[in-house]
Structures are given as C-alpha cells and as structure tokens.
JSON list of N, CA and C in Angstrom, two decimals:
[
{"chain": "A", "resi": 1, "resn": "UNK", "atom": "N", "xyz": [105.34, 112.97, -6.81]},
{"chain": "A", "resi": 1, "resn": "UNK", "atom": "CA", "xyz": [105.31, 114.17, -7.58]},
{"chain": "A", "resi": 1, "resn": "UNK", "atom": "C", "xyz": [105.91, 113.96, -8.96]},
{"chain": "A", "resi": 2, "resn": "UNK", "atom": "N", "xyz": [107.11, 113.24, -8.60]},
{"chain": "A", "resi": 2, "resn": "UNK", "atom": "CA", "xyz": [107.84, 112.96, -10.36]},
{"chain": "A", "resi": 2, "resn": "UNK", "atom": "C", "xyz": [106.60, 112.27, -11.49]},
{"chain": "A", "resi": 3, "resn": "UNK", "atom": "N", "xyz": [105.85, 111.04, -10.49]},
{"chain": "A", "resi": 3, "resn": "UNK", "atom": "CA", "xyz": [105.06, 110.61, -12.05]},
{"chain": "A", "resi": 3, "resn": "UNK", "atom": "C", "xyz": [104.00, 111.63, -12.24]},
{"chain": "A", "resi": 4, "resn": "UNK", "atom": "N", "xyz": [103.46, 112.22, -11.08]},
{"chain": "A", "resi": 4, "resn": "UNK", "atom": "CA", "xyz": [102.66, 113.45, -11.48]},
{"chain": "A", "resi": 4, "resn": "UNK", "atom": "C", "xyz": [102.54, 113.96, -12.49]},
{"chain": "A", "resi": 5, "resn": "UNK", "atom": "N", "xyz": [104.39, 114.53, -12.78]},
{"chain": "A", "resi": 5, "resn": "UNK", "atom": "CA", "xyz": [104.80, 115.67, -13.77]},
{"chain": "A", "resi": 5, "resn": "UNK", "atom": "C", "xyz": [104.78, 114.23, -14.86]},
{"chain": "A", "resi": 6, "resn": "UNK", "atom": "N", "xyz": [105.06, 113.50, -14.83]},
{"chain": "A", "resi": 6, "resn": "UNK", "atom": "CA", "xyz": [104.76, 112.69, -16.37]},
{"chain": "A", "resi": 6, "resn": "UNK", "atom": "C", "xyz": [103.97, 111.92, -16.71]},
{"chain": "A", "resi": 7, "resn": "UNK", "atom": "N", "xyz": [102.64, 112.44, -15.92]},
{"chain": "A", "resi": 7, "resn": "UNK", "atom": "CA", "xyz": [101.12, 112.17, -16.41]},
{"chain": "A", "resi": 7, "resn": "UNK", "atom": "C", "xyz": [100.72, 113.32, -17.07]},
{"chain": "A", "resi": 8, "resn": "UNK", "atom": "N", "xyz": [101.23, 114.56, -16.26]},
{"chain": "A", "resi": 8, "resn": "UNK", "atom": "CA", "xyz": [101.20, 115.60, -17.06]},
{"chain": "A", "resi": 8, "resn": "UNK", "atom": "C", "xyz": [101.53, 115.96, -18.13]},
{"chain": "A", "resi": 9, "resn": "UNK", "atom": "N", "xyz": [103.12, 115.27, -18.31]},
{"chain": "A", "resi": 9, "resn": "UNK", "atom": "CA", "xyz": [103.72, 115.53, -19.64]},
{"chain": "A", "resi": 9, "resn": "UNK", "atom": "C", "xyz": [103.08, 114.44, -20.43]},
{"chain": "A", "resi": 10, "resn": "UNK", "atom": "N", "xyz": [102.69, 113.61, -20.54]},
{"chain": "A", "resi": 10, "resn": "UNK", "atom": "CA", "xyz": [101.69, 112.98, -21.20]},
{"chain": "A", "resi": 10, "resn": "UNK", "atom": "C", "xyz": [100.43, 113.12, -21.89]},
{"chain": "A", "resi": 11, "resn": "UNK", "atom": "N", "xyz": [100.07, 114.25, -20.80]},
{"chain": "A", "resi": 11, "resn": "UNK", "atom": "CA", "xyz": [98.84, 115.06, -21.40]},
{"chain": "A", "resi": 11, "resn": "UNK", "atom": "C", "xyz": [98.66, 115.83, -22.00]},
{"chain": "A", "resi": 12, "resn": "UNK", "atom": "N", "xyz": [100.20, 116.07, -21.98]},
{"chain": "A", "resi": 12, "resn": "UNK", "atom": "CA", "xyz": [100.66, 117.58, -22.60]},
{"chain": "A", "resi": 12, "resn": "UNK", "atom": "C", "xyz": [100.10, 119.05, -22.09]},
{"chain": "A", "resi": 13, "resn": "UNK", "atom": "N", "xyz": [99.67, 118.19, -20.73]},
{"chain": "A", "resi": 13, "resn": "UNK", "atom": "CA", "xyz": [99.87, 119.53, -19.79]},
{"chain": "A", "resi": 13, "resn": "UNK", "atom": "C", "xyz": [100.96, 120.27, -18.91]},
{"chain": "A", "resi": 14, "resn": "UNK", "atom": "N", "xyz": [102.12, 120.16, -19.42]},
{"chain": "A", "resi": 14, "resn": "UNK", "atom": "CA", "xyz": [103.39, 120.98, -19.18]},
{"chain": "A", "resi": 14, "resn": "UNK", "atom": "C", "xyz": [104.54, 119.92, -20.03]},
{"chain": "A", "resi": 15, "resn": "UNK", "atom": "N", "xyz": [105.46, 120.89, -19.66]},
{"chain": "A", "resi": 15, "resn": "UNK", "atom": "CA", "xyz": [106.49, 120.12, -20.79]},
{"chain": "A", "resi": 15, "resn": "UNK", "atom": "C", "xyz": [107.53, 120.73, -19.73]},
{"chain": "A", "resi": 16, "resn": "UNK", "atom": "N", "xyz": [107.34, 120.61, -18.42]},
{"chain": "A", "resi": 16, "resn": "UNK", "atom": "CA", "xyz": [108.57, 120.55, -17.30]},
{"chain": "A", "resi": 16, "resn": "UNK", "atom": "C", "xyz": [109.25, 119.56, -17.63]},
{"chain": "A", "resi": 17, "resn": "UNK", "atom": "N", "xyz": [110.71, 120.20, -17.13]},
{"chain": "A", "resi": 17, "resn": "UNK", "atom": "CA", "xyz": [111.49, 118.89, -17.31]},
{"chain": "A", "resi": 17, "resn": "UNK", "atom": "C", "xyz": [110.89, 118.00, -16.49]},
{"chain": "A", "resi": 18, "resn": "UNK", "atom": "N", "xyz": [111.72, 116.19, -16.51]},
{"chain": "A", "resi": 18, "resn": "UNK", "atom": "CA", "xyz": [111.41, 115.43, -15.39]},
{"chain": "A", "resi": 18, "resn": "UNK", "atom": "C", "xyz": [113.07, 115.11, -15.39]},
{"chain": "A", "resi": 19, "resn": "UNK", "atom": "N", "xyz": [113.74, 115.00, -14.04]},
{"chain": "A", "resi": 19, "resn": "UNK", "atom": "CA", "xyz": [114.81, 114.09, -14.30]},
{"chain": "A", "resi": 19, "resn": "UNK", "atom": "C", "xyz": [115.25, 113.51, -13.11]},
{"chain": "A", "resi": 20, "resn": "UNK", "atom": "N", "xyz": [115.74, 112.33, -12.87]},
{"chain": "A", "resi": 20, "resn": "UNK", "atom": "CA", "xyz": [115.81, 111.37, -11.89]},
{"chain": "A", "resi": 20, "resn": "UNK", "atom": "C", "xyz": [117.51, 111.25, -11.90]},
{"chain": "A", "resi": 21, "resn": "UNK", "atom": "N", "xyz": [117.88, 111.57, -10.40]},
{"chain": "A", "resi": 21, "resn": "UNK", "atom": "CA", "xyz": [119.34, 111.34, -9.95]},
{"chain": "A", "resi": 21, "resn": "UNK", "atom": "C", "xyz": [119.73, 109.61, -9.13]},
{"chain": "A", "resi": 22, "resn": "UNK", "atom": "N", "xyz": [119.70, 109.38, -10.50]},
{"chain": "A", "resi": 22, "resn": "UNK", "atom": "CA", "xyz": [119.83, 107.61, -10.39]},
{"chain": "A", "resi": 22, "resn": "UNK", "atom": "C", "xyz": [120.99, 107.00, -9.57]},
{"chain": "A", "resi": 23, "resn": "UNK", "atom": "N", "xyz": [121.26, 107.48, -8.30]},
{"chain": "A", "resi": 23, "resn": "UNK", "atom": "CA", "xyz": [122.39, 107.57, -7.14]},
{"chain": "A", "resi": 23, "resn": "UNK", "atom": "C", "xyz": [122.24, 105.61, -7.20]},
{"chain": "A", "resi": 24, "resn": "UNK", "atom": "N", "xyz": [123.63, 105.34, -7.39]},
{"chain": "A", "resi": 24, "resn": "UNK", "atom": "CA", "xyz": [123.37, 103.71, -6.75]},
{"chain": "A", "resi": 24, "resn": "UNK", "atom": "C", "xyz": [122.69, 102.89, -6.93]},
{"chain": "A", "resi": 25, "resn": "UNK", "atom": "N", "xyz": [122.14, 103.09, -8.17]},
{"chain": "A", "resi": 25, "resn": "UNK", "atom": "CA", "xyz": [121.34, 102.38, -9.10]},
{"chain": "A", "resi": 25, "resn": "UNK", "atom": "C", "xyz": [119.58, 102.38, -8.17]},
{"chain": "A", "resi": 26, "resn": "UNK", "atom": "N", "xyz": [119.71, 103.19, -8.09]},
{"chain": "A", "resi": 26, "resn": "UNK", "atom": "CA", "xyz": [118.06, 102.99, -7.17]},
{"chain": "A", "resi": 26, "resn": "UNK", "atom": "C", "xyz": [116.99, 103.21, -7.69]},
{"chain": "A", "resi": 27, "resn": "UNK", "atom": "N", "xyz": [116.84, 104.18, -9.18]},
{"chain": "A", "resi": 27, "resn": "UNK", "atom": "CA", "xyz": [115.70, 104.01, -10.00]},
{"chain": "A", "resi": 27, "resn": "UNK", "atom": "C", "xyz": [115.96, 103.14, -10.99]},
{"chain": "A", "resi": 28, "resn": "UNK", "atom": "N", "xyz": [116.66, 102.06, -11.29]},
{"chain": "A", "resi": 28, "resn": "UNK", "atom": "CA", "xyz": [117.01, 101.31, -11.80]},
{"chain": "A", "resi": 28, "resn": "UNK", "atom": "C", "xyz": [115.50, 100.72, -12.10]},
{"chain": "A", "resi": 29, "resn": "UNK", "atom": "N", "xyz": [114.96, 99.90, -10.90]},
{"chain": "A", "resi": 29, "resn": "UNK", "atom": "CA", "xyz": [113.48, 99.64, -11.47]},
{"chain": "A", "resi": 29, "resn": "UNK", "atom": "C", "xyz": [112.69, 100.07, -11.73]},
{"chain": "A", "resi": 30, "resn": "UNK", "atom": "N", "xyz": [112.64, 101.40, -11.04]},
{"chain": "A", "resi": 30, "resn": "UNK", "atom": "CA", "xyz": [111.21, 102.47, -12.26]},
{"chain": "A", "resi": 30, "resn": "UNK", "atom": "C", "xyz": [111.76, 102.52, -13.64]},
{"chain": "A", "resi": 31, "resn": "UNK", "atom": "N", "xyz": [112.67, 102.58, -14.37]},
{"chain": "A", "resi": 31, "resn": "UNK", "atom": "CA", "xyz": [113.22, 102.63, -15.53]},
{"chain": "A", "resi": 31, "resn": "UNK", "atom": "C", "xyz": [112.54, 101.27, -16.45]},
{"chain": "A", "resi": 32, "resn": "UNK", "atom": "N", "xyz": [113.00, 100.19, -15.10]},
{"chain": "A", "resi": 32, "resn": "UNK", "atom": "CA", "xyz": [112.82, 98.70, -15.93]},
{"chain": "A", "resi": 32, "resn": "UNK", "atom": "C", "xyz": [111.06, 98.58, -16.02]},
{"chain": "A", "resi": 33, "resn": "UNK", "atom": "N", "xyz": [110.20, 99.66, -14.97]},
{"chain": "A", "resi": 33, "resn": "UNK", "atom": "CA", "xyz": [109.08, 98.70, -14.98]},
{"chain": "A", "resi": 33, "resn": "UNK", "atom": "C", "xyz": [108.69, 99.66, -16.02]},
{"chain": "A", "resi": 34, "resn": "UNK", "atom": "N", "xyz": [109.16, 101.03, -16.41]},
{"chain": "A", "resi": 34, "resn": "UNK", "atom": "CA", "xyz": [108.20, 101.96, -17.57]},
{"chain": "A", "resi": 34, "resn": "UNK", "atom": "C", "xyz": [108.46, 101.52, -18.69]},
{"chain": "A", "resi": 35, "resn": "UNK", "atom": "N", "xyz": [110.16, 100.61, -18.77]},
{"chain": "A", "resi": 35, "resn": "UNK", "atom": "CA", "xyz": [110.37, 100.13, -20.15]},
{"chain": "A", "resi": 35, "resn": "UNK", "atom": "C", "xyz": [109.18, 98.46, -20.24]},
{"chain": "A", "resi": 36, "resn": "UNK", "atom": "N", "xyz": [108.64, 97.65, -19.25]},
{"chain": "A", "resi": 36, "resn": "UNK", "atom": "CA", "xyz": [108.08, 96.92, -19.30]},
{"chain": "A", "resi": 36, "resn": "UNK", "atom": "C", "xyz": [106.46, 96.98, -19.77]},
{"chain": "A", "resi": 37, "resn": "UNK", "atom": "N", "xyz": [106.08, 98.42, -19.14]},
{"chain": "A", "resi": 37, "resn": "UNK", "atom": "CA", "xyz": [105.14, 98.75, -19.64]},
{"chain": "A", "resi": 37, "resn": "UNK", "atom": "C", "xyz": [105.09, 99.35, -20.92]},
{"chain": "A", "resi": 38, "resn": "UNK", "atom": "N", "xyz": [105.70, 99.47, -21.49]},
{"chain": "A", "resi": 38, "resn": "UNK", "atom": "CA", "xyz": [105.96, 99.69, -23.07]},
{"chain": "A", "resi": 38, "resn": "UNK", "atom": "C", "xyz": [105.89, 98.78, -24.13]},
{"chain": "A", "resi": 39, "resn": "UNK", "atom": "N", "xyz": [106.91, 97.41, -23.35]},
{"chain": "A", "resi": 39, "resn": "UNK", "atom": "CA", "xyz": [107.06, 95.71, -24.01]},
{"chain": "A", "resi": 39, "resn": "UNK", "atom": "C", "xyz": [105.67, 96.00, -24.03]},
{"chain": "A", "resi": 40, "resn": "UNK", "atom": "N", "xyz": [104.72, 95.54, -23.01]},
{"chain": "A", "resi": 40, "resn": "UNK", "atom": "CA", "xyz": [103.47, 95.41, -23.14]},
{"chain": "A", "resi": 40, "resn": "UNK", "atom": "C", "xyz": [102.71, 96.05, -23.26]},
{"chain": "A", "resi": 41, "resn": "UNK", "atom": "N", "xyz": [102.59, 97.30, -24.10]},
{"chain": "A", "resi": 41, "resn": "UNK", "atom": "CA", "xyz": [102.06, 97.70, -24.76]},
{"chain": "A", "resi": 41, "resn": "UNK", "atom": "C", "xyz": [100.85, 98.92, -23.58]},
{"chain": "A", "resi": 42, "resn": "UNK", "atom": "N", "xyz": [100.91, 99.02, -22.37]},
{"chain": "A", "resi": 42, "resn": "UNK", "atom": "CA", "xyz": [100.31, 99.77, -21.46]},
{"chain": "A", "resi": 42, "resn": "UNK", "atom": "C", "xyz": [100.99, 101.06, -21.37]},
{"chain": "A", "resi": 43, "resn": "UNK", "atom": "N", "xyz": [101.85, 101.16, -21.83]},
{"chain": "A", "resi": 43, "resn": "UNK", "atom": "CA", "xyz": [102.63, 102.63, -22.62]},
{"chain": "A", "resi": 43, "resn": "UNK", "atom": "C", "xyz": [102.92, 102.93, -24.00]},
{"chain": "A", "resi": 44, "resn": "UNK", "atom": "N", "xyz": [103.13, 104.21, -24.41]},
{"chain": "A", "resi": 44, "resn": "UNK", "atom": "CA", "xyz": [103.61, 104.53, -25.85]},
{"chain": "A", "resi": 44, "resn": "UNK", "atom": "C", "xyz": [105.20, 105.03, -25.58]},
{"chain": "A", "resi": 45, "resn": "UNK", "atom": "N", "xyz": [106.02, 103.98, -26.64]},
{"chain": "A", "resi": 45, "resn": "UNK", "atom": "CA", "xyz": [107.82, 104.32, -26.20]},
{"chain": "A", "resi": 45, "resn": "UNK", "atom": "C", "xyz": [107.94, 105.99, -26.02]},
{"chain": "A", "resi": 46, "resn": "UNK", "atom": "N", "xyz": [107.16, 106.51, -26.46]},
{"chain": "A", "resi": 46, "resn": "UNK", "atom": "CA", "xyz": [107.33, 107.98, -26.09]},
{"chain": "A", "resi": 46, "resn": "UNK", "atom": "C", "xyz": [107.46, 108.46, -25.02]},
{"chain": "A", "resi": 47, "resn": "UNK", "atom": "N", "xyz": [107.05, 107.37, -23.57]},
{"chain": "A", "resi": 47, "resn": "UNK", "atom": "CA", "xyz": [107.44, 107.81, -22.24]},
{"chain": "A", "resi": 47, "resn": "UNK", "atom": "C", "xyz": [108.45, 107.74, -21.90]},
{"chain": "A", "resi": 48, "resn": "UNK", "atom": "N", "xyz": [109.56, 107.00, -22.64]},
{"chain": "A", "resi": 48, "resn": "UNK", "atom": "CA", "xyz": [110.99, 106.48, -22.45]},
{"chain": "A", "resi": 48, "resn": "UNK", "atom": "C", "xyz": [111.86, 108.42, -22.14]},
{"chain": "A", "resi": 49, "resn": "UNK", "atom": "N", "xyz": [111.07, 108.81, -23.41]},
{"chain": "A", "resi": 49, "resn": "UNK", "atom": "CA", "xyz": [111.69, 110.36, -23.63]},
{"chain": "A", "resi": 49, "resn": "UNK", "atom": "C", "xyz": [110.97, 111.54, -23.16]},
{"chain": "A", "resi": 50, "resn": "UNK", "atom": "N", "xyz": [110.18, 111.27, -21.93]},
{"chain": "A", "resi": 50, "resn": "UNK", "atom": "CA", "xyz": [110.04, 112.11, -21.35]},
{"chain": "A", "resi": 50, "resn": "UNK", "atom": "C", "xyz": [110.51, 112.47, -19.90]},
{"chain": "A", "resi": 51, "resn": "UNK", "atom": "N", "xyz": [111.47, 111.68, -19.38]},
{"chain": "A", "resi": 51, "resn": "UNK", "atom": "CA", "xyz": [112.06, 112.00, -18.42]},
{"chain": "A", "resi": 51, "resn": "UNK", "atom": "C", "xyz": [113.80, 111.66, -18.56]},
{"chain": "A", "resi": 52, "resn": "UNK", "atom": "N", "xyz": [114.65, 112.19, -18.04]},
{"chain": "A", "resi": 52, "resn": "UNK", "atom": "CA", "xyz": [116.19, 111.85, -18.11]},
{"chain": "A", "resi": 52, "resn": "UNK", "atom": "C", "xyz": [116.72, 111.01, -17.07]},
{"chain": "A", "resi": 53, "resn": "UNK", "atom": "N", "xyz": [117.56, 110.22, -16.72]},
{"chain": "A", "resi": 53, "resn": "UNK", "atom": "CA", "xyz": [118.06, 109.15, -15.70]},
{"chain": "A", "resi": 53, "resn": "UNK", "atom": "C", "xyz": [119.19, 109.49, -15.97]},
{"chain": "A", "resi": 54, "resn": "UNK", "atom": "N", "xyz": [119.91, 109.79, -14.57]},
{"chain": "A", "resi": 54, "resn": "UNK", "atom": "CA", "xyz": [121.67, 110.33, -14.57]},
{"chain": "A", "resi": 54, "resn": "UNK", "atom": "C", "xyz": [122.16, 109.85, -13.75]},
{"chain": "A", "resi": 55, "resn": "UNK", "atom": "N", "xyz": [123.23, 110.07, -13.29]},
{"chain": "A", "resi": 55, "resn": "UNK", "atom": "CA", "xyz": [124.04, 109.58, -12.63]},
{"chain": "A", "resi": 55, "resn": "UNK", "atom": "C", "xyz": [124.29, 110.15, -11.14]},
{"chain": "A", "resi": 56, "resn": "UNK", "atom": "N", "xyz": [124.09, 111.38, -11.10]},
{"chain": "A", "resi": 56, "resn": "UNK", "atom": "CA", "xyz": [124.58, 112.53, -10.33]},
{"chain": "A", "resi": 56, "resn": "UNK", "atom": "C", "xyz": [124.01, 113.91, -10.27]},
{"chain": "A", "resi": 57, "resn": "UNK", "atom": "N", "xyz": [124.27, 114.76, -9.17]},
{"chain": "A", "resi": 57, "resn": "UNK", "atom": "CA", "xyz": [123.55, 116.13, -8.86]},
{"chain": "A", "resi": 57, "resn": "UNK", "atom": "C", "xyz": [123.93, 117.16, -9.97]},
{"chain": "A", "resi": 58, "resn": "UNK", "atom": "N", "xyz": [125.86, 116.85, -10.69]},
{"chain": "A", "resi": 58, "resn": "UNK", "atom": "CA", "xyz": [125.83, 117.90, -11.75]},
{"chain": "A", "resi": 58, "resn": "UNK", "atom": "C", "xyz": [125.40, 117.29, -13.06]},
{"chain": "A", "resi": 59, "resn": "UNK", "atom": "N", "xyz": [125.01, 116.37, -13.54]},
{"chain": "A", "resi": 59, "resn": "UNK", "atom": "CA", "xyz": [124.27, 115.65, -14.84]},
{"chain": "A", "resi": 59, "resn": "UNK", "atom": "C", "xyz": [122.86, 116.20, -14.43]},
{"chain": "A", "resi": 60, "resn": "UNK", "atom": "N", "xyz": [122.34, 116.23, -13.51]},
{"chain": "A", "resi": 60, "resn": "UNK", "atom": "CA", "xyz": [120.84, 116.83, -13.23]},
{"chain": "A", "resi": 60, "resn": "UNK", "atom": "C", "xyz": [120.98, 118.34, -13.75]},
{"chain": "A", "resi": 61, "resn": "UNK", "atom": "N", "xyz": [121.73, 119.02, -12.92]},
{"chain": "A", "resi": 61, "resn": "UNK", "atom": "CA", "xyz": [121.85, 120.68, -13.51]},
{"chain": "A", "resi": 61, "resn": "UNK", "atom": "C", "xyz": [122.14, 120.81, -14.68]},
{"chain": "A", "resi": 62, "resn": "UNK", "atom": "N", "xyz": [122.89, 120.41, -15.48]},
{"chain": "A", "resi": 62, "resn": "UNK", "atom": "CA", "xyz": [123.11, 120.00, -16.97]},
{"chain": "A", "resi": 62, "resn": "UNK", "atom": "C", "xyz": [122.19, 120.06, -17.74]},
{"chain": "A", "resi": 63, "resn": "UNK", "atom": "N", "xyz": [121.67, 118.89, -17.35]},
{"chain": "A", "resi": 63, "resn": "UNK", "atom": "CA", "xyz": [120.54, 118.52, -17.99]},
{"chain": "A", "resi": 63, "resn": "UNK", "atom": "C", "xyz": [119.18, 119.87, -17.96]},
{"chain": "A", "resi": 64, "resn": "UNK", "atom": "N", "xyz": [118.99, 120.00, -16.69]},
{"chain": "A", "resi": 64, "resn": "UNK", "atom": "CA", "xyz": [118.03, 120.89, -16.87]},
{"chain": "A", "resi": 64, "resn": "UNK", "atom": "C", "xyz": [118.55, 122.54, -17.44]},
{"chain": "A", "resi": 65, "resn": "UNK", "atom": "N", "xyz": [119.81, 122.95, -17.39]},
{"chain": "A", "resi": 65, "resn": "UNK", "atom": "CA", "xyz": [120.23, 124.13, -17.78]},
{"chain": "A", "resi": 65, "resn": "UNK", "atom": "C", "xyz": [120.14, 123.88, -19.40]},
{"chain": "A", "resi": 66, "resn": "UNK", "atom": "N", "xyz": [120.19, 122.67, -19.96]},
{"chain": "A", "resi": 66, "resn": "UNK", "atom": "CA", "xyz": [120.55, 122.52, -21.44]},
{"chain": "A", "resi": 66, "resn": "UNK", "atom": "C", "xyz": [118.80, 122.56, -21.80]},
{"chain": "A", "resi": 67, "resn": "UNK", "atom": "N", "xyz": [117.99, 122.10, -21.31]},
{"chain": "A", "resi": 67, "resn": "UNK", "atom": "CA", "xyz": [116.60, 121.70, -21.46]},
{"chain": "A", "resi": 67, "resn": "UNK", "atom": "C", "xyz": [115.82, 122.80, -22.01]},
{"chain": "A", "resi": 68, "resn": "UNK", "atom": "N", "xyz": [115.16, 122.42, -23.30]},
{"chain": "A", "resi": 68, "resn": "UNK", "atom": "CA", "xyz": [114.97, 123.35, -24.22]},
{"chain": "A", "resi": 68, "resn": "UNK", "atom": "C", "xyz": [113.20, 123.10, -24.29]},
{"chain": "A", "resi": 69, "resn": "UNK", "atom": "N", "xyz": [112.70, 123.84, -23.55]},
{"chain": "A", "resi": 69, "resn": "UNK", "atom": "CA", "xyz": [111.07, 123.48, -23.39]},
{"chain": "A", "resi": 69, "resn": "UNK", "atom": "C", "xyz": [110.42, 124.17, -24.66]},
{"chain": "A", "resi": 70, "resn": "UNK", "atom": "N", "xyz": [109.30, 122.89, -25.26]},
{"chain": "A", "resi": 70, "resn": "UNK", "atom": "CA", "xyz": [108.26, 123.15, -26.25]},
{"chain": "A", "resi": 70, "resn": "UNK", "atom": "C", "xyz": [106.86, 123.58, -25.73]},
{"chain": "A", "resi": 71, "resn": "UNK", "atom": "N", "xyz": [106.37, 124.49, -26.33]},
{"chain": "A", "resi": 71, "resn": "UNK", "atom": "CA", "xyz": [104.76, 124.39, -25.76]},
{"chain": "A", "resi": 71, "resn": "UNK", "atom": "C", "xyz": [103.93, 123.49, -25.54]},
{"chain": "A", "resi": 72, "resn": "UNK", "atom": "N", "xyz": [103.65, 123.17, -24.33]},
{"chain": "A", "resi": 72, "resn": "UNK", "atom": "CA", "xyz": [102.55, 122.18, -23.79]},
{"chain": "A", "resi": 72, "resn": "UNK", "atom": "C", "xyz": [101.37, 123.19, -24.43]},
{"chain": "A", "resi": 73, "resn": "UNK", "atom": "N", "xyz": [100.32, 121.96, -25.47]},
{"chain": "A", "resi": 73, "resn": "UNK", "atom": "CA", "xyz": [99.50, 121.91, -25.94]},
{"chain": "A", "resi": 73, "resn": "UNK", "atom": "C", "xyz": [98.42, 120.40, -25.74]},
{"chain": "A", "resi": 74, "resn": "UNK", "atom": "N", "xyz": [97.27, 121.35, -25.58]},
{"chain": "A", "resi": 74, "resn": "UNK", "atom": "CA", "xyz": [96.66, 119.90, -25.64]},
{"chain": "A", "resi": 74, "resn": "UNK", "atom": "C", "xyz": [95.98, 119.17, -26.55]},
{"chain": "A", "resi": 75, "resn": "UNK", "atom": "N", "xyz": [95.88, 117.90, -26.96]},
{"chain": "A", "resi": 75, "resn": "UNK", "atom": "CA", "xyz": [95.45, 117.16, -28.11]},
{"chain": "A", "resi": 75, "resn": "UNK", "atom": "C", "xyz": [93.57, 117.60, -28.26]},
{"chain": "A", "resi": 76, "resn": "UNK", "atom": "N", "xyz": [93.81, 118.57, -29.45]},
{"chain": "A", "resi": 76, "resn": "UNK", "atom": "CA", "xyz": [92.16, 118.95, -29.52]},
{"chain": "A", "resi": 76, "resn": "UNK", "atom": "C", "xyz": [91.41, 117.21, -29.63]},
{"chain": "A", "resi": 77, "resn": "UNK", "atom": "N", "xyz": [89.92, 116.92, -29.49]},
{"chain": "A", "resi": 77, "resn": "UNK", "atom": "CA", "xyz": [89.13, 115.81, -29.79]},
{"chain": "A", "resi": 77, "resn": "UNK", "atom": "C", "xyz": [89.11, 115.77, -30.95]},
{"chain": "A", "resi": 78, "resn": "UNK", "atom": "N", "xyz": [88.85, 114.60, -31.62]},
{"chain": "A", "resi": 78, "resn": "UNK", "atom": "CA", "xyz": [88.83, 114.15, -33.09]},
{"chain": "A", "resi": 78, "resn": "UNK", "atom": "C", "xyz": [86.93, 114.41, -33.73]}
]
C-alpha cells in the first residue's frame, strides 16, 4: 500500500502523506534501493521527498500533524 501511495504521489494523484516508522533499521533498504534507483537514473531525486523515514510512532504523528498538503494536480499532455 505504501508504494501505492507513492506511485500515486508521483502522478500527482494525491499528495497523502507517506511516512515509514524505520523501527531497527528495517526500511533501511527500501531507502537504499529508491536512493539507487535515482544513482541510476530509473527515478527523479524528487522521490527522495516524497515520503518521510523516522525513527518512531511519535516522529510519525509529528510528522503527519505538521504535514501541510498541496493540491494533487495532474500534469496536463504537452
């Protein structure tokens, strides 16, 4: 469901938060493989900033109580 919401937010079909409670280092490698797909160029660094990585259950509430949503719009065709 999480990459769901940030295929979505990609599409700029919602601008839900995303945020990951990085307990014990356990999304440690989804982090490393989205920053890898970026090195190589199969992402735009802009996915880096669409989701948050914390530490804990109150950095999650934080985060989403502070979370200041923009209108999801979608990219008209050229």
């Amino acid at each position: 469901e999480a990459i769901e919401i940030l295929s979505m937010r990609q599409l700029r079909q919602t601008d839900k938060p995303l945020v990951f409670i990085n307990t014990q280092g356990f999304y440690e490698g989804l982090h490393a493989n989205f920053m890898r797909m970026v090195e190589l160029k199969f992402a735009k660094p802009e996915i880096l900033d669409m989701y948050a990585m914390v530490p804990d259950p109150q950095s999650a509430l934080d985060y989403l109580f502070s979370y200041v949503s923009t209108p999801a719009t979608r990219r008209e065709a050229d």
